[in-house]
Short mmCIF file of C-alpha atoms in Angstrom, two decimals:
data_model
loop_
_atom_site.label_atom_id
_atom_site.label_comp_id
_atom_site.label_asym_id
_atom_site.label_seq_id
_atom_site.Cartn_x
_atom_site.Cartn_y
_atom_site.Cartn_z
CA UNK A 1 -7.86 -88.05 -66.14
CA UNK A 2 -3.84 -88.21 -66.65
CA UNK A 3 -2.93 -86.45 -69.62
CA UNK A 4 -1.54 -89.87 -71.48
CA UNK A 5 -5.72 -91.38 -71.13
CA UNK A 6 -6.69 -88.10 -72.19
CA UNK A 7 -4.63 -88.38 -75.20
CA UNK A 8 -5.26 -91.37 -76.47
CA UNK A 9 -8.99 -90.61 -75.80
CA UNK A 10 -9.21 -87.68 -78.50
CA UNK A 11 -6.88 -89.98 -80.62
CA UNK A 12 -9.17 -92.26 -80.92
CA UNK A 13 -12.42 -89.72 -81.16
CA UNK A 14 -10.36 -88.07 -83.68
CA UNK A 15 -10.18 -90.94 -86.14
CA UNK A 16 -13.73 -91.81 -85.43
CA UNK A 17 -14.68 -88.14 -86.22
CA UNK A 18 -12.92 -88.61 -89.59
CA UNK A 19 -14.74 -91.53 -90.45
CA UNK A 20 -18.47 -89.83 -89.44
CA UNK A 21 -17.11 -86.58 -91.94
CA UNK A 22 -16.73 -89.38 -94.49
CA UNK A 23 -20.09 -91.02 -93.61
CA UNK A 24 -21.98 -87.65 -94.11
CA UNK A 25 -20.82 -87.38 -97.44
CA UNK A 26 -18.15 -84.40 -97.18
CA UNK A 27 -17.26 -81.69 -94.58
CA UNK A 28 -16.49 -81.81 -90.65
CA UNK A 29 -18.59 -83.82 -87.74
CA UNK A 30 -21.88 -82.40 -87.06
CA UNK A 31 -25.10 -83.34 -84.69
CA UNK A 32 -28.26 -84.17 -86.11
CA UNK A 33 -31.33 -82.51 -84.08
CA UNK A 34 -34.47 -84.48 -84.21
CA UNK A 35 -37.98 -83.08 -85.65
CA UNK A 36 -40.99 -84.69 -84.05
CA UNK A 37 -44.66 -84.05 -84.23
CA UNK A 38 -46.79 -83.58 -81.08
CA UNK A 39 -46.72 -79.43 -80.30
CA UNK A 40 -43.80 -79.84 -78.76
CA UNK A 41 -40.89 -77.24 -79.98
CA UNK A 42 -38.04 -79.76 -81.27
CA UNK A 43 -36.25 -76.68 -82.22
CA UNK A 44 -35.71 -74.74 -79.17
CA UNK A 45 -32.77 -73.18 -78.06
CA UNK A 46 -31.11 -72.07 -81.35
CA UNK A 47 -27.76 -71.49 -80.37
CA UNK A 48 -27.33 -74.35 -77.99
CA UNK A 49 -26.13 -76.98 -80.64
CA UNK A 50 -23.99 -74.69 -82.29
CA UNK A 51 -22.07 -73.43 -79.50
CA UNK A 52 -20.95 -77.11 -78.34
CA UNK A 53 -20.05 -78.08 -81.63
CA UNK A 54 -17.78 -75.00 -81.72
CA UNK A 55 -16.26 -75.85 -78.47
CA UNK A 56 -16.28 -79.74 -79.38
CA UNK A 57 -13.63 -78.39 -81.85
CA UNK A 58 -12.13 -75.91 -79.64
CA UNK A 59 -11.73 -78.70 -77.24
CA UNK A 60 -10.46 -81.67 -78.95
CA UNK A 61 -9.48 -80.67 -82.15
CA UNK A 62 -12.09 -82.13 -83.99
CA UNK A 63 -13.64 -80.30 -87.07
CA UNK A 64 -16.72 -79.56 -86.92
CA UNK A 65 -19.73 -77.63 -88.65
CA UNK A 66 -21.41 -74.62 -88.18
CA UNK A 67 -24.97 -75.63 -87.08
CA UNK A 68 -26.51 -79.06 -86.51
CA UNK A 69 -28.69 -80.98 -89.26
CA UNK A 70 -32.71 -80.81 -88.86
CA UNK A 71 -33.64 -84.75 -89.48
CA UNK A 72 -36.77 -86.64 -89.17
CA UNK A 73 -36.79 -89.79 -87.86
CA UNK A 74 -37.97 -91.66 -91.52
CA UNK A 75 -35.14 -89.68 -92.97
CA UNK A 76 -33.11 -92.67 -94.58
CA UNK A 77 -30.22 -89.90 -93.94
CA UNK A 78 -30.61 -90.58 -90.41
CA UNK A 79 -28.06 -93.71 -90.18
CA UNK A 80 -25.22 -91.14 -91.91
CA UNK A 81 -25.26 -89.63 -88.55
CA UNK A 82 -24.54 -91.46 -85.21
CA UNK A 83 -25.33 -88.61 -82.44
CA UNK A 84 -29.27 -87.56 -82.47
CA UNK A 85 -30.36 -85.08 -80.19
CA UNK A 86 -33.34 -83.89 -79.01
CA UNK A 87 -35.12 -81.58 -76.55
CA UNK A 88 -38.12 -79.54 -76.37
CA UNK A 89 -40.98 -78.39 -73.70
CA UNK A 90 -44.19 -79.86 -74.96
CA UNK A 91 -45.66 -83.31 -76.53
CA UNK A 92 -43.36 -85.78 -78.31
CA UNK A 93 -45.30 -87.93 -80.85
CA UNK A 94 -44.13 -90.81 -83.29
CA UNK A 95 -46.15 -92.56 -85.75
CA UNK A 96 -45.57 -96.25 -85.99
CA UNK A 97 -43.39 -95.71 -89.23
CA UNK A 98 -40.95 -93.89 -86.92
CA UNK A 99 -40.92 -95.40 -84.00
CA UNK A 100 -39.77 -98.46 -85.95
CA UNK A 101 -37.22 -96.30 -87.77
CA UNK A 102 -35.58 -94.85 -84.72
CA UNK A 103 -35.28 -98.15 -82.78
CA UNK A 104 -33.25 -99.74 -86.06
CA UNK A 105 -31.43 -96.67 -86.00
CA UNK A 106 -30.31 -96.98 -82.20
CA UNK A 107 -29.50 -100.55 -82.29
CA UNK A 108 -27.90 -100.28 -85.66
CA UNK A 109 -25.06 -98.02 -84.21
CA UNK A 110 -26.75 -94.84 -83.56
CA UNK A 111 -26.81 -92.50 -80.42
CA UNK A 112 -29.59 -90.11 -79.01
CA UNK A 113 -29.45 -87.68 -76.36
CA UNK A 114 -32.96 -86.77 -75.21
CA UNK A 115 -32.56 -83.35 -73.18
CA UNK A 116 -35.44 -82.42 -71.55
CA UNK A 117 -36.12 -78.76 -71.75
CA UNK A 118 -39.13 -78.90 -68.69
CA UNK A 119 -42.01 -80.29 -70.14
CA UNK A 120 -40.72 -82.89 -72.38
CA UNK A 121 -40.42 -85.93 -69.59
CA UNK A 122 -44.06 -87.18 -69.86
CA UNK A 123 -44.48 -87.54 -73.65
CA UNK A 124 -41.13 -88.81 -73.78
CA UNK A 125 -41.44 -91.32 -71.66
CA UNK A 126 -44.03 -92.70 -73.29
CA UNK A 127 -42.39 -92.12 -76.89
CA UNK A 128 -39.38 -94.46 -75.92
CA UNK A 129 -41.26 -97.29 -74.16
CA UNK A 130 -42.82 -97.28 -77.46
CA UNK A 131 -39.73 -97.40 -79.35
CA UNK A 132 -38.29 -100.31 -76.75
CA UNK A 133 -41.01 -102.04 -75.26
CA UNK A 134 -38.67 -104.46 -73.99
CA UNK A 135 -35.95 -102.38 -72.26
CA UNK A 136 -36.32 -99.94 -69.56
CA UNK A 137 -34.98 -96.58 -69.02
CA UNK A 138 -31.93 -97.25 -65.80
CA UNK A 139 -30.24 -94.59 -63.85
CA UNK A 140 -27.10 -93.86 -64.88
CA UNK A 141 -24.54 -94.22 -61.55
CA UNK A 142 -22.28 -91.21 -60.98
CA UNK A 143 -19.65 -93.92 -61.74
CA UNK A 144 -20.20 -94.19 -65.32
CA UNK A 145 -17.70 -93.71 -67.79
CA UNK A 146 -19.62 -91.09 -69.58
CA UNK A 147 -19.18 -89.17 -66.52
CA UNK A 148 -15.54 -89.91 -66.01
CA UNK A 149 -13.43 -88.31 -69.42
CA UNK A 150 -12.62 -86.00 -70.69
CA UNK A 151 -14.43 -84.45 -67.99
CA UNK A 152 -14.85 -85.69 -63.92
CA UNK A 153 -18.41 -85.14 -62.73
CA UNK A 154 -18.03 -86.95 -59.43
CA UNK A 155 -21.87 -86.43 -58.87
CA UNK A 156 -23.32 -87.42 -61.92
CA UNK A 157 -25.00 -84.75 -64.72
CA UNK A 158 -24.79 -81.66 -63.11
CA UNK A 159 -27.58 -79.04 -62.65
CA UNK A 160 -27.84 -76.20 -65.23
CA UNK A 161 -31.36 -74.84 -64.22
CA UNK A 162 -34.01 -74.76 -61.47
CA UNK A 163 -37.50 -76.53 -63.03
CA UNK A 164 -39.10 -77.85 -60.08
CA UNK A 165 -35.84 -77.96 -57.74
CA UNK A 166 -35.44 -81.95 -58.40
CA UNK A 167 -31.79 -83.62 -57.84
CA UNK A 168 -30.79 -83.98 -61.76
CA UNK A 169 -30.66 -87.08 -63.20
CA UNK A 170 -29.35 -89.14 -66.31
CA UNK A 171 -31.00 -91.98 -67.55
CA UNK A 172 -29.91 -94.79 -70.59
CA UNK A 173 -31.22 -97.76 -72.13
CA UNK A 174 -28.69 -100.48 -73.47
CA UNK A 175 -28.18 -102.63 -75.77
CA UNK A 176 -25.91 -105.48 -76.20
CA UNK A 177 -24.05 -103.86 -73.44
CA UNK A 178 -23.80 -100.66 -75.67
CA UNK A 179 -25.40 -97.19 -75.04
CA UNK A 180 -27.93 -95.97 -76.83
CA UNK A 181 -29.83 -93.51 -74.96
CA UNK A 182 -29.36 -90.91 -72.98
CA UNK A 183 -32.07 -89.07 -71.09
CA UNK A 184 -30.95 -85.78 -68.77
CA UNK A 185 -34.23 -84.68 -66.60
CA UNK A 186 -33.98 -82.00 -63.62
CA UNK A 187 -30.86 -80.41 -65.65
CA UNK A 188 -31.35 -78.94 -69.34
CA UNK A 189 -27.79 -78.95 -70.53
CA UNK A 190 -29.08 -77.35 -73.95
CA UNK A 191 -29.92 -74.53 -71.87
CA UNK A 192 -26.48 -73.77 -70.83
CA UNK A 193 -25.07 -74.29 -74.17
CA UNK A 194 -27.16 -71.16 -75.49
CA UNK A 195 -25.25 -68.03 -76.01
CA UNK A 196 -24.31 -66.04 -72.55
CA UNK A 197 -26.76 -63.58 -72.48
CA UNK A 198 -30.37 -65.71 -73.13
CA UNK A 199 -30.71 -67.17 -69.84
CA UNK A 200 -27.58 -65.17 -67.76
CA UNK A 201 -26.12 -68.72 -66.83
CA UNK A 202 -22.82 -67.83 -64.31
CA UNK A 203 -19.72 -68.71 -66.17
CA UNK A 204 -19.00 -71.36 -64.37
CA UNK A 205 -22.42 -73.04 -64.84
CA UNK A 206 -22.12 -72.96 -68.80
CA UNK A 207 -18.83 -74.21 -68.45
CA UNK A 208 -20.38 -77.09 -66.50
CA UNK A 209 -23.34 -77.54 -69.24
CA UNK A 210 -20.63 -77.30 -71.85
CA UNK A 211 -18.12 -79.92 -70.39
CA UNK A 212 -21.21 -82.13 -70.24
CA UNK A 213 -21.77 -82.11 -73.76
CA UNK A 214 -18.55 -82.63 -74.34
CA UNK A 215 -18.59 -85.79 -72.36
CA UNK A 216 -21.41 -87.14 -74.30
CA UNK A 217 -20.19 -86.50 -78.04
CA UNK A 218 -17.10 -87.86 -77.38
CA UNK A 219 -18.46 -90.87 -75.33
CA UNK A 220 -20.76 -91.67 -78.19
CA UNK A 221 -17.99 -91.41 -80.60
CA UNK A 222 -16.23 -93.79 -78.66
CA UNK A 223 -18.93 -96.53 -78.14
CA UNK A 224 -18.77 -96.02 -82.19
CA UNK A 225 -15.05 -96.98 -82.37
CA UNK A 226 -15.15 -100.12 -80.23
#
């Protein structure tokens, strides 16, 4: 990316970012991390979100918070926040109520990253076809933009950890022509955003994971601003 795109790219994510602060009420851009029933640990990997927000700021100047917000998916808070994420290694369960609340959500404006922590691909599968009986989960090509800035990932989501040895993978559903989710499977970014010393990631690997994230945030920003 020349440095006059990449410019104009956090210009743009920069104003965006000011009008999300102003959207949340007060205070810098922060993620919103998605509770779900099921057995399934919506809260793993602690320091994962907080870590990319900090280098989300470190990055492209954007303020940010501290730690992500704990939502559920009724919350009527939920539409003050247009990145959702979630991950997890067990069951993923939505009752009707929120299943209806999360698809107004995502074609209302919002965003949600679905990061599958090993174990979470079967439930969640089922969770979104659910949630968009009439759209299908597509491959994302290596050629997509979210792939392309700030960061170049000429392969696609890269790999951050083992699980069964699979090629990783990203996944979306659209609508309108617009993003508005994004599944990584084989990969579990959030596990190379933890701090260096839970899962002894190389440098270079977290620094992968990390530029990842990056990607995303700002790309769902973005989508946001056009």
């Amino acid at each position: 990316m020349s440095a006059r795109a990449g410019a104009a790219l956090l210009a743009v994510a920069a104003a965006v970012a000011a009008e999300v602060a102003l959207a949340q009420g007060s205070g810098p851009v922060t993620i919103a991390r998605l509770q779900y029933e099921g057995g399934g640990d919506w809260y793993a990997n602690p320091s994962s979100l907080p870590n990319l927000l900090t280098e989300i700021e470190t990055r492209t100047g954007i303020p940010t918070a501290e730690r992500e917000v704990a939502i559920r998916p009724g919350d009527p808070a939920l539409r003050d926040y247009p990145f959702l994420y979630m991950t997890g290694h067990g069951d993923v369960r939505f009752t009707p109520d929120e299943r209806l609340a999360l698809r107004r959500y995502l074609l209302e404006g919002g965003f949600l990253h679905a990061d599958d922590n090993y174990g979470l691909d079967e439930s969640f599968r089922q969770e979104i076809g659910r949630i968009f009986p009439d759209r299908e989960l597509v491959a994302l090509p290596p050629e997509h933009p979210i792939f392309r800035s700030p960061y170049e990932f000429p392969d696609g989501v890269p790999k951050i950890h083992e699980h069964d040895g699979a090629p990783p993978r990203a996944f979306g559903i659209f609508h309108q022509g617009r993003l508005v989710v994004v599944y990584t499977y084989e990969t579990d970014l959030g596990d190379g955003w933890e701090d260096p010393d839970v899962h002894e990631d190389p440098p270079e690997v977290r620094e992968d994971a990390l530029r990842m994230g990056v990607n995303i945030f700002l790309y769902a920003l973005m989508q946001g601003a056009s």
